Coordinates of C-alpha atoms in Angstrom, one line a residue:
Chain A
M1 CA -0.1 0.2 0.1
A2 CA 1.8 3.2 -1.1
A3 CA -1.1 5.9 0.1
A4 CA -3.3 7.1 2.6
A5 CA -6.5 5.4 2.3
P6 CA -9.3 7.7 1.3
P7 CA -10.4 9.3 4.5
P8 CA -13.9 10.1 5.5
P9 CA -15.1 13.0 4.1
P10 CA -15.2 16.3 6.1
A11 CA -17.3 16.0 9.4
P12 CA -18.5 18.1 12.0
A13 CA -15.8 19.6 14.2
P14 CA -15.7 17.0 17.2
S15 CA -17.3 19.1 19.8
A16 CA -20.5 18.9 21.7
P17 CA -23.6 19.8 19.8
T18 CA -25.0 21.5 22.8
G19 CA -22.3 24.3 23.0
I20 CA -20.9 22.6 26.0
P21 CA -17.2 23.3 25.7
D22 CA -14.8 20.1 25.4
S23 CA -13.1 21.2 28.6
D24 CA -16.2 20.3 30.5
N25 CA -16.0 16.6 30.3
T26 CA -19.5 16.2 31.2
P27 CA -21.0 13.5 28.8
V28 CA -24.0 14.7 26.7
G29 CA -26.5 12.4 24.8
Y30 CA -24.3 9.5 23.8
P31 CA -20.5 10.2 24.2
I32 CA -17.3 8.6 22.6
F33 CA -14.3 8.9 24.4
S34 CA -11.3 8.8 22.0
R35 CA -7.7 8.6 22.2
I36 CA -4.9 8.9 20.2
R37 CA -1.6 7.1 21.4
L38 CA 1.5 5.6 20.1
A39 CA 1.2 2.0 18.9
T40 CA 3.3 -0.5 20.7
P41 CA 4.5 -3.9 19.7
A42 CA 1.7 -5.2 21.7
D43 CA -0.8 -3.5 19.2
V44 CA 0.6 -5.5 16.0
P45 CA -2.5 -8.1 15.9
H46 CA -4.8 -5.0 15.6
I47 CA -2.6 -3.3 13.3
H48 CA -2.7 -6.3 11.0
K49 CA -6.4 -6.5 11.2
L50 CA -6.7 -2.7 10.2
I51 CA -4.2 -3.2 7.3
H52 CA -6.2 -6.2 6.1
Q53 CA -9.5 -4.3 6.4
M54 CA -7.9 -1.4 4.4
A55 CA -6.9 -3.9 1.7
V56 CA -10.5 -5.2 1.5
F57 CA -11.7 -1.7 1.2
E58 CA -9.6 -0.8 -1.7
R59 CA -10.2 -4.2 -3.2
L60 CA -6.3 -4.6 -3.2
T61 CA -6.1 -8.0 -1.1
D62 CA -4.1 -9.5 -4.0
L63 CA -1.3 -7.2 -2.8
F64 CA -1.7 -7.9 0.6
S65 CA 1.2 -10.0 2.1
A66 CA 1.7 -8.6 5.4
T67 CA 1.9 -10.8 8.6
E68 CA 1.9 -10.1 12.2
A69 CA 5.3 -11.5 12.2
S70 CA 6.4 -9.4 9.4
L71 CA 4.9 -6.2 11.0
S72 CA 6.5 -7.1 14.2
D73 CA 9.8 -7.7 12.5
T74 CA 9.9 -4.1 10.8
L75 CA 7.8 -1.8 13.1
F76 CA 9.1 -0.6 16.4
N77 CA 12.9 -1.3 15.8
F78 CA 13.7 2.6 16.4
P79 CA 12.3 5.3 18.6
P80 CA 8.8 6.6 17.7
F81 CA 9.2 9.6 15.2
Q82 CA 12.8 8.6 13.9
S83 CA 11.2 5.9 11.9
F84 CA 8.1 4.1 11.1
T85 CA 5.4 5.3 13.6
V86 CA 1.8 4.3 14.2
F87 CA -0.6 6.2 15.9
L88 CA -3.8 4.1 17.0
L89 CA -7.0 5.5 17.4
E90 CA -9.0 3.8 20.5
V91 CA -12.8 4.7 21.3
S92 CA -15.1 3.8 24.1
S93 CA -18.3 4.7 25.3
S94 CA -16.7 5.4 29.1
P95 CA -13.6 7.4 29.9
I96 CA -10.7 5.4 28.8
P97 CA -8.1 4.4 31.6
Q98 CA -5.1 6.9 31.4
I99 CA -1.4 5.9 30.4
L100 CA 1.8 7.4 30.8
S101 CA 4.1 8.0 27.6
S102 CA 7.2 10.1 27.6
D103 CA 7.5 10.1 23.8
F104 CA 3.9 11.2 23.2
A105 CA 1.4 12.6 25.4
P106 CA -1.9 10.8 24.2
I107 CA -4.4 13.3 23.0
E108 CA -8.1 12.6 24.2
R109 CA -11.1 14.0 22.8
I110 CA -14.9 13.3 23.8
L111 CA -17.4 13.6 21.0
H112 CA -21.0 13.4 21.5
Y113 CA -23.9 11.9 19.3
D114 CA -27.6 11.8 19.6
H115 CA -27.5 7.9 18.7
P116 CA -25.6 5.2 20.3
L117 CA -22.6 4.2 18.2
V118 CA -22.9 0.4 17.4
D119 CA -19.4 -1.2 16.6
P120 CA -20.3 -4.9 15.3
E121 CA -16.4 -5.6 15.8
A122 CA -16.1 -4.2 19.1
E123 CA -14.8 -7.5 20.7
T124 CA -12.4 -8.1 17.8
F125 CA -10.8 -4.8 18.2
R126 CA -10.9 -4.8 22.2
S127 CA -7.7 -2.9 23.7
G128 CA -6.8 -2.9 27.1
G129 CA -9.9 -1.7 29.1
A130 CA -12.9 -3.3 29.3
D131 CA -14.7 -1.1 26.7
V132 CA -12.0 0.3 24.7
S133 CA -11.7 -0.8 20.9
V134 CA -9.1 0.2 18.4
A135 CA -10.9 2.1 15.6
G136 CA -8.3 3.2 13.2
F137 CA -4.5 4.1 12.9
V138 CA -2.0 6.4 11.2
L139 CA 1.3 5.0 9.8
F140 CA 3.9 7.7 9.1
F141 CA 7.7 8.2 9.0
P142 CA 10.3 10.8 8.1
N143 CA 11.1 12.1 4.7
Y144 CA 13.5 14.4 3.7
S145 CA 13.3 17.8 1.5
T146 CA 16.6 18.6 0.5
F147 CA 15.5 22.3 -1.0
L148 CA 14.2 22.9 2.8
G149 CA 17.4 21.1 4.3
K150 CA 15.2 19.4 6.7
P151 CA 12.9 16.5 7.3
G152 CA 9.2 16.4 7.2
F153 CA 6.7 13.4 7.6
Y154 CA 5.3 11.0 5.0
V155 CA 1.7 9.5 5.9
E156 CA 1.6 6.0 4.3
D157 CA -1.5 5.2 5.6
L158 CA -4.6 6.6 7.3
F159 CA -7.6 4.4 8.2
V160 CA -10.7 4.4 10.1
R161 CA -12.9 1.4 10.6
E162 CA -16.3 1.5 8.6
C163 CA -18.7 2.4 11.7
Y164 CA -16.5 5.4 13.0
R165 CA -16.2 7.2 9.6
R166 CA -17.6 10.5 8.8
K167 CA -17.1 11.5 12.4
G168 CA -13.7 13.6 12.3
F169 CA -11.8 10.7 13.4
G170 CA -9.7 10.7 9.9
R171 CA -9.1 14.4 10.5
M172 CA -8.0 13.8 14.1
L173 CA -5.4 11.5 13.2
L174 CA -4.1 13.5 10.3
T175 CA -4.0 16.6 12.6
A176 CA -1.8 14.6 15.0
V177 CA 0.6 14.0 12.5
A178 CA 0.9 17.6 11.4
V179 CA 0.9 19.0 15.0
Q180 CA 3.8 16.2 15.6
A181 CA 5.4 17.7 12.7
V182 CA 5.3 21.4 13.6
K183 CA 6.5 20.3 17.3
M184 CA 9.6 18.8 15.7
G185 CA 10.4 21.9 13.2
Y186 CA 9.8 19.8 10.2
G187 CA 9.2 21.3 6.9
R188 CA 6.2 19.4 5.5
V189 CA 3.7 16.5 5.6
E190 CA 3.1 14.5 2.4
W191 CA 0.9 11.6 1.5
V192 CA -1.0 10.5 -1.6
V193 CA -4.2 10.2 -3.0
L194 CA -6.3 9.0 -6.0
D195 CA -6.8 11.5 -8.5
W196 CA -10.3 10.3 -8.8
N197 CA -11.1 10.7 -5.2
V198 CA -12.8 13.9 -5.0
N199 CA -14.3 13.6 -1.4
A200 CA -10.7 12.7 -0.1
I201 CA -9.1 15.9 -2.3
K202 CA -11.8 18.2 -0.9
F203 CA -11.1 17.1 2.7
Y204 CA -7.1 17.4 2.4
E205 CA -7.5 20.8 0.7
E206 CA -9.7 22.0 3.6
M207 CA -7.0 20.7 5.9
G208 CA -4.7 23.2 4.1
A209 CA -2.9 20.4 1.7
K210 CA -2.1 21.4 -1.9
V211 CA -2.4 18.4 -4.5
L212 CA 0.5 18.7 -6.8
P213 CA -0.6 17.8 -10.1
E214 CA 2.3 17.0 -12.3
W215 CA 4.2 14.6 -10.2
R216 CA 3.9 10.7 -10.7
I217 CA 5.0 7.9 -8.4
C218 CA 7.6 5.5 -10.0
R219 CA 7.5 2.2 -8.2
L220 CA 10.1 -0.8 -8.7
T221 CA 8.9 -3.7 -7.1
G222 CA 8.5 -7.5 -7.2
P223 CA 10.6 -9.3 -9.9
D224 CA 11.6 -6.2 -11.6
L225 CA 13.4 -5.0 -8.1
E226 CA 14.7 -8.9 -7.6
A227 CA 16.6 -8.4 -10.8
Y228 CA 18.9 -5.9 -8.9
R229 CA 20.0 -8.7 -6.7
N230 CA 23.5 -8.6 -7.9
V231 CA 25.6 -5.6 -7.6
D232 CA 27.1 -6.4 -10.9
A233 CA 24.0 -4.9 -12.2
I234 CA 25.3 -1.7 -11.8
Chain B
M1 CA 12.6 19.3 -3.4
A2 CA 10.0 16.5 -3.3
A3 CA 11.3 14.5 -6.0
A4 CA 14.3 12.9 -7.9
A5 CA 15.5 15.7 -10.4
P6 CA 14.9 14.2 -13.9
P7 CA 18.0 12.1 -14.7
P8 CA 19.9 11.6 -17.7
P9 CA 18.2 10.1 -20.6
P10 CA 19.3 6.3 -21.4
A11 CA 23.2 6.3 -22.2
P12 CA 25.4 3.4 -23.4
A13 CA 26.1 0.9 -21.0
P14 CA 29.4 1.8 -19.0
S15 CA 32.0 -0.6 -20.8
A16 CA 34.7 -0.3 -23.1
P17 CA 33.7 0.6 -26.3
T18 CA 36.4 -1.3 -27.9
G19 CA 34.9 -4.6 -26.3
I20 CA 37.8 -5.0 -23.7
P21 CA 36.0 -6.2 -20.6
D22 CA 35.6 -3.9 -17.5
S23 CA 37.4 -6.8 -15.3
D24 CA 40.6 -5.8 -17.6
N25 CA 41.3 -2.5 -15.8
T26 CA 43.9 -1.2 -18.4
P27 CA 42.6 2.4 -19.4
V28 CA 41.7 2.8 -23.1
G29 CA 41.2 6.0 -24.7
Y30 CA 40.2 8.5 -21.9
P31 CA 39.1 6.8 -18.9
I32 CA 36.7 8.2 -16.1
F33 CA 37.3 6.4 -12.9
S34 CA 33.9 6.5 -11.0
R35 CA 33.0 5.6 -7.5
I36 CA 29.9 5.5 -5.4
R37 CA 30.5 5.8 -1.9
L38 CA 28.3 6.8 1.2
A39 CA 28.8 10.6 1.9
T40 CA 29.9 11.7 5.4
P41 CA 29.3 15.1 7.2
A42 CA 32.7 16.2 5.4
D43 CA 30.7 16.2 2.2
V44 CA 28.2 18.6 3.4
P45 CA 29.6 21.6 1.5
H46 CA 29.2 19.7 -2.0
I47 CA 26.1 18.3 -1.2
H48 CA 24.8 21.9 -0.8
K49 CA 26.3 22.9 -3.7
L50 CA 24.7 20.1 -5.8
I51 CA 21.2 20.8 -4.3
H52 CA 21.6 24.2 -5.2
Q53 CA 22.4 23.3 -8.8
M54 CA 19.6 21.1 -8.9
A55 CA 17.2 23.9 -7.8
V56 CA 18.8 26.1 -10.6
F57 CA 18.2 23.3 -13.1
E58 CA 14.5 22.9 -12.1
R59 CA 14.0 26.7 -12.0
L60 CA 13.1 26.3 -8.3
T61 CA 15.4 28.5 -6.6
D62 CA 12.7 30.4 -4.9
L63 CA 12.0 27.0 -2.9
F64 CA 15.5 26.6 -1.8
S65 CA 16.3 27.4 1.5
A66 CA 18.6 24.7 2.7
T67 CA 22.1 26.0 4.2
E68 CA 25.1 23.8 5.0
A69 CA 24.0 23.9 8.6
S70 CA 20.7 22.9 8.2
L71 CA 21.9 19.8 6.2
S72 CA 24.6 19.0 8.8
D73 CA 22.0 19.4 11.4
T74 CA 19.7 17.0 9.8
L75 CA 21.6 14.3 7.8
F76 CA 24.0 11.8 9.3
N77 CA 22.3 11.8 12.8
F78 CA 21.6 8.2 12.3
P79 CA 23.3 5.0 10.8
P80 CA 23.1 5.0 6.9
F81 CA 19.8 3.0 5.5
Q82 CA 18.2 3.4 8.7
S83 CA 17.4 7.2 7.7
F84 CA 18.4 9.8 5.3
T85 CA 21.2 8.3 3.3
V86 CA 23.4 10.1 0.7
F87 CA 25.4 8.1 -2.2
L88 CA 28.0 10.3 -3.7
L89 CA 29.3 10.0 -7.1
E90 CA 33.3 10.8 -7.6
V91 CA 35.0 10.7 -10.9
S92 CA 38.6 11.1 -11.6
S93 CA 40.8 10.7 -14.7
S94 CA 43.2 8.5 -12.9
P95 CA 42.5 5.6 -10.2
I96 CA 40.6 6.8 -7.1
P97 CA 42.4 6.2 -3.9
Q98 CA 40.6 3.5 -2.1
I99 CA 38.6 3.8 1.1
L100 CA 37.4 1.3 3.9
S101 CA 33.7 1.5 4.7
S102 CA 32.1 -1.1 7.1
D103 CA 28.7 0.1 6.3
F104 CA 28.9 0.2 2.3
A105 CA 31.6 -1.1 0.1
P106 CA 32.2 1.6 -2.5
I107 CA 31.0 0.6 -6.1
E108 CA 33.7 1.3 -8.5
R109 CA 33.7 1.6 -12.4
I110 CA 36.1 2.6 -15.2
L111 CA 34.2 4.2 -18.3
H112 CA 36.2 5.0 -21.4
Y113 CA 35.6 7.9 -23.8
D114 CA 37.0 8.8 -27.2
H115 CA 37.4 12.3 -26.2
P116 CA 38.6 13.7 -22.8
L117 CA 35.6 14.8 -20.4
V118 CA 36.2 18.6 -19.4
D119 CA 34.5 19.6 -16.2
P120 CA 34.6 23.3 -15.7
E121 CA 33.7 22.8 -12.3
A122 CA 36.4 20.4 -11.4
E123 CA 38.2 22.6 -8.7
T124 CA 34.6 23.6 -7.0
F125 CA 33.7 19.9 -6.5
R126 CA 37.1 18.7 -5.6
S127 CA 37.0 15.8 -3.1
G128 CA 39.9 14.3 -1.4
G129 CA 42.5 12.8 -4.0
A130 CA 44.1 15.6 -6.3
D131 CA 42.1 14.7 -9.2
V132 CA 38.8 13.5 -8.0
S133 CA 35.6 15.7 -8.1
V134 CA 32.1 14.9 -6.9
A135 CA 30.0 14.6 -10.2
G136 CA 26.6 13.8 -8.3
F137 CA 24.6 12.1 -5.6
V138 CA 21.4 10.4 -4.7
L139 CA 19.7 10.8 -1.5
F140 CA 17.2 8.3 -0.2
F141 CA 15.7 6.9 3.0
P142 CA 13.4 4.1 4.1
N143 CA 9.8 4.1 3.5
Y144 CA 7.2 1.6 4.6
S145 CA 4.5 -0.6 2.8
T146 CA 2.0 -1.9 5.0
F147 CA 0.4 -4.4 2.5
L148 CA 4.1 -5.8 2.2
G149 CA 4.8 -5.5 5.8
K150 CA 8.1 -4.4 5.2
P151 CA 10.2 -1.2 4.4
G152 CA 11.6 0.0 1.0
F153 CA 13.5 2.8 0.0
Y154 CA 12.3 6.3 -1.3
V155 CA 14.5 8.3 -3.6
E156 CA 14.1 11.7 -2.7
D157 CA 16.8 13.4 -5.1
L158 CA 18.9 12.2 -7.7
F159 CA 21.2 14.5 -9.8
V160 CA 24.3 14.3 -12.0
R161 CA 26.2 17.8 -12.7
E162 CA 25.6 18.6 -16.2
C163 CA 29.0 17.9 -17.8
Y164 CA 28.7 14.2 -16.7
R165 CA 25.2 13.8 -17.9
R166 CA 24.2 11.0 -20.7
K167 CA 26.9 8.9 -19.5
G168 CA 25.0 6.3 -17.4
F169 CA 25.7 7.8 -13.9
G170 CA 22.3 8.4 -13.3
R171 CA 21.7 4.9 -14.0
M172 CA 24.5 3.6 -11.8
L173 CA 23.3 5.7 -8.8
L174 CA 19.7 4.9 -9.1
T175 CA 20.9 1.1 -9.4
A176 CA 23.1 1.3 -6.3
V177 CA 20.0 2.1 -4.4
A178 CA 18.2 -0.6 -5.7
V179 CA 20.9 -3.2 -5.3
Q180 CA 20.9 -1.9 -1.9
A181 CA 17.1 -2.3 -1.3
V182 CA 17.4 -6.0 -2.7
K183 CA 20.5 -6.9 -0.2
M184 CA 18.2 -5.6 2.8
G185 CA 15.2 -7.7 1.8
Y186 CA 13.3 -4.6 1.2
G187 CA 9.9 -4.6 -0.9
R188 CA 10.4 -1.8 -3.1
V189 CA 12.0 1.6 -4.2
E190 CA 10.0 4.5 -5.3
W191 CA 10.5 7.9 -6.3
V192 CA 8.5 10.5 -8.4
V193 CA 8.7 12.1 -11.7
L194 CA 7.2 14.9 -13.8
D195 CA 4.4 13.7 -16.1
W196 CA 5.6 15.7 -19.1
N197 CA 9.4 14.4 -18.7
V198 CA 8.9 11.7 -21.0
N199 CA 12.7 11.0 -21.3
A200 CA 12.9 10.4 -17.7
I201 CA 9.7 8.3 -17.5
K202 CA 11.5 5.8 -20.6
F203 CA 14.7 5.8 -18.5
Y204 CA 12.7 4.6 -15.3
E205 CA 10.6 2.2 -17.2
E206 CA 13.5 0.6 -18.8
M207 CA 15.0 0.3 -15.5
G208 CA 11.9 -2.0 -14.8
A209 CA 9.7 1.0 -12.6
K210 CA 6.0 1.3 -13.1
V211 CA 4.6 4.6 -13.5
L212 CA 1.4 5.0 -11.3
P213 CA -1.0 7.0 -13.3
E214 CA -3.7 7.6 -10.4
W215 CA -2.1 9.0 -7.5
R216 CA -1.3 12.4 -6.7
I217 CA 1.0 14.0 -4.0
C218 CA -0.7 16.1 -1.1
R219 CA 1.6 18.5 0.4
L220 CA 1.0 20.4 3.8
T221 CA 3.7 22.9 4.1
G222 CA 4.8 26.6 5.0
P223 CA 2.3 28.5 6.6
D224 CA -0.5 25.9 6.0
L225 CA 1.5 23.4 8.2
E226 CA 2.2 26.3 10.7
A227 CA -1.3 26.4 11.4
Y228 CA -1.1 23.1 13.3
R229 CA 1.5 24.5 15.8
N230 CA -1.1 24.3 18.5
V231 CA -2.3 20.7 19.6
D232 CA -6.0 22.4 20.2
A233 CA -6.1 22.1 16.4
I234 CA -7.1 18.5 17.0

């Protein structure tokens, strides 16, 4: 997967529709307690399932060969933000037990809805606390701009499970990456989008991104890459 | 700079036109001794000049803000291949003094030409030995495919100085990255190209790359990124 999955289209800002400010944590109607935290090796089974759902959503399961083992072997080998990094989105109908993290302070938001949110896969994506489920993720890593002479972040994947779409969670995950980039003094955040996905493009443009019309991705993979096994190819 | 600079178009294979095999190191006609090695912090002044030349070549000097200091601060902070990595191309009319590197064995090739190669900037790009000049570079770093569940390399920039173009050096640099990717068990090598640069596209396709027609790059940078300075944006 080379790209951010199409995100949910623009959604209402995640604030209480009653006008009660977020800082007042009194649930109104049906609350969803949400949290973005750094993923850990223990989250690999959930991450693997989310990636598979993304492949199904994009009808690209023929390209899907990741296993829990391959993810475990290749993610989490370096400190967060210095290499491949995963933010996990967790949701619950009750307050999520706090965790401490020296690398990244979890971002917590409470959203309020008129109707209860039904998650048919809540058990499959159970995470930690009794009522906490993993709802989505974003995987990103440093890239580099030689013109700016400094790093940025490239967002490889952004995915929110179906029953949590159109609620602002995609925006929340992507914003978390942008906030982290600014915090680290990075020069830009980049990702890719399919040119026909007008909803996604509109959503990204509203977030401040520019779509570069002229650049195309070149990919060397599979047997074409394997042909370079021998240095004598040079 | 988000992308690989347009490389030289396909060039003759770097072998002796007389048919003398490369393994016979006897210079024929006018030889160019070339070497690809890992760049070090001492190479930053040359890398900075090469990036500036690339900005001039692409008529994008208004986007160029890298300084030697910003490059020094952000490159070379991690072991090669784990983060931002630069391969430098050096050339000489006489054998290049050997160096030892535990991270990457330098790749050496001898090319033979009917005419001497005139490099008007040889002094500016002098590197190490009396007759060695830096002729180009490639900057790349790990990316990640969630579908494959493993890393790859992204080539941010590929640049060869004007008087060394159309001689196979661009191919040599890009091939060095592909060989390294295979050696590390990585799943793919990616870069970008301008859709109107038919020569570059032809060159890349001949190297085995596929151009992905539908994906577009989204970029969040400058004041649009700066707007995310505050975590309350989430």
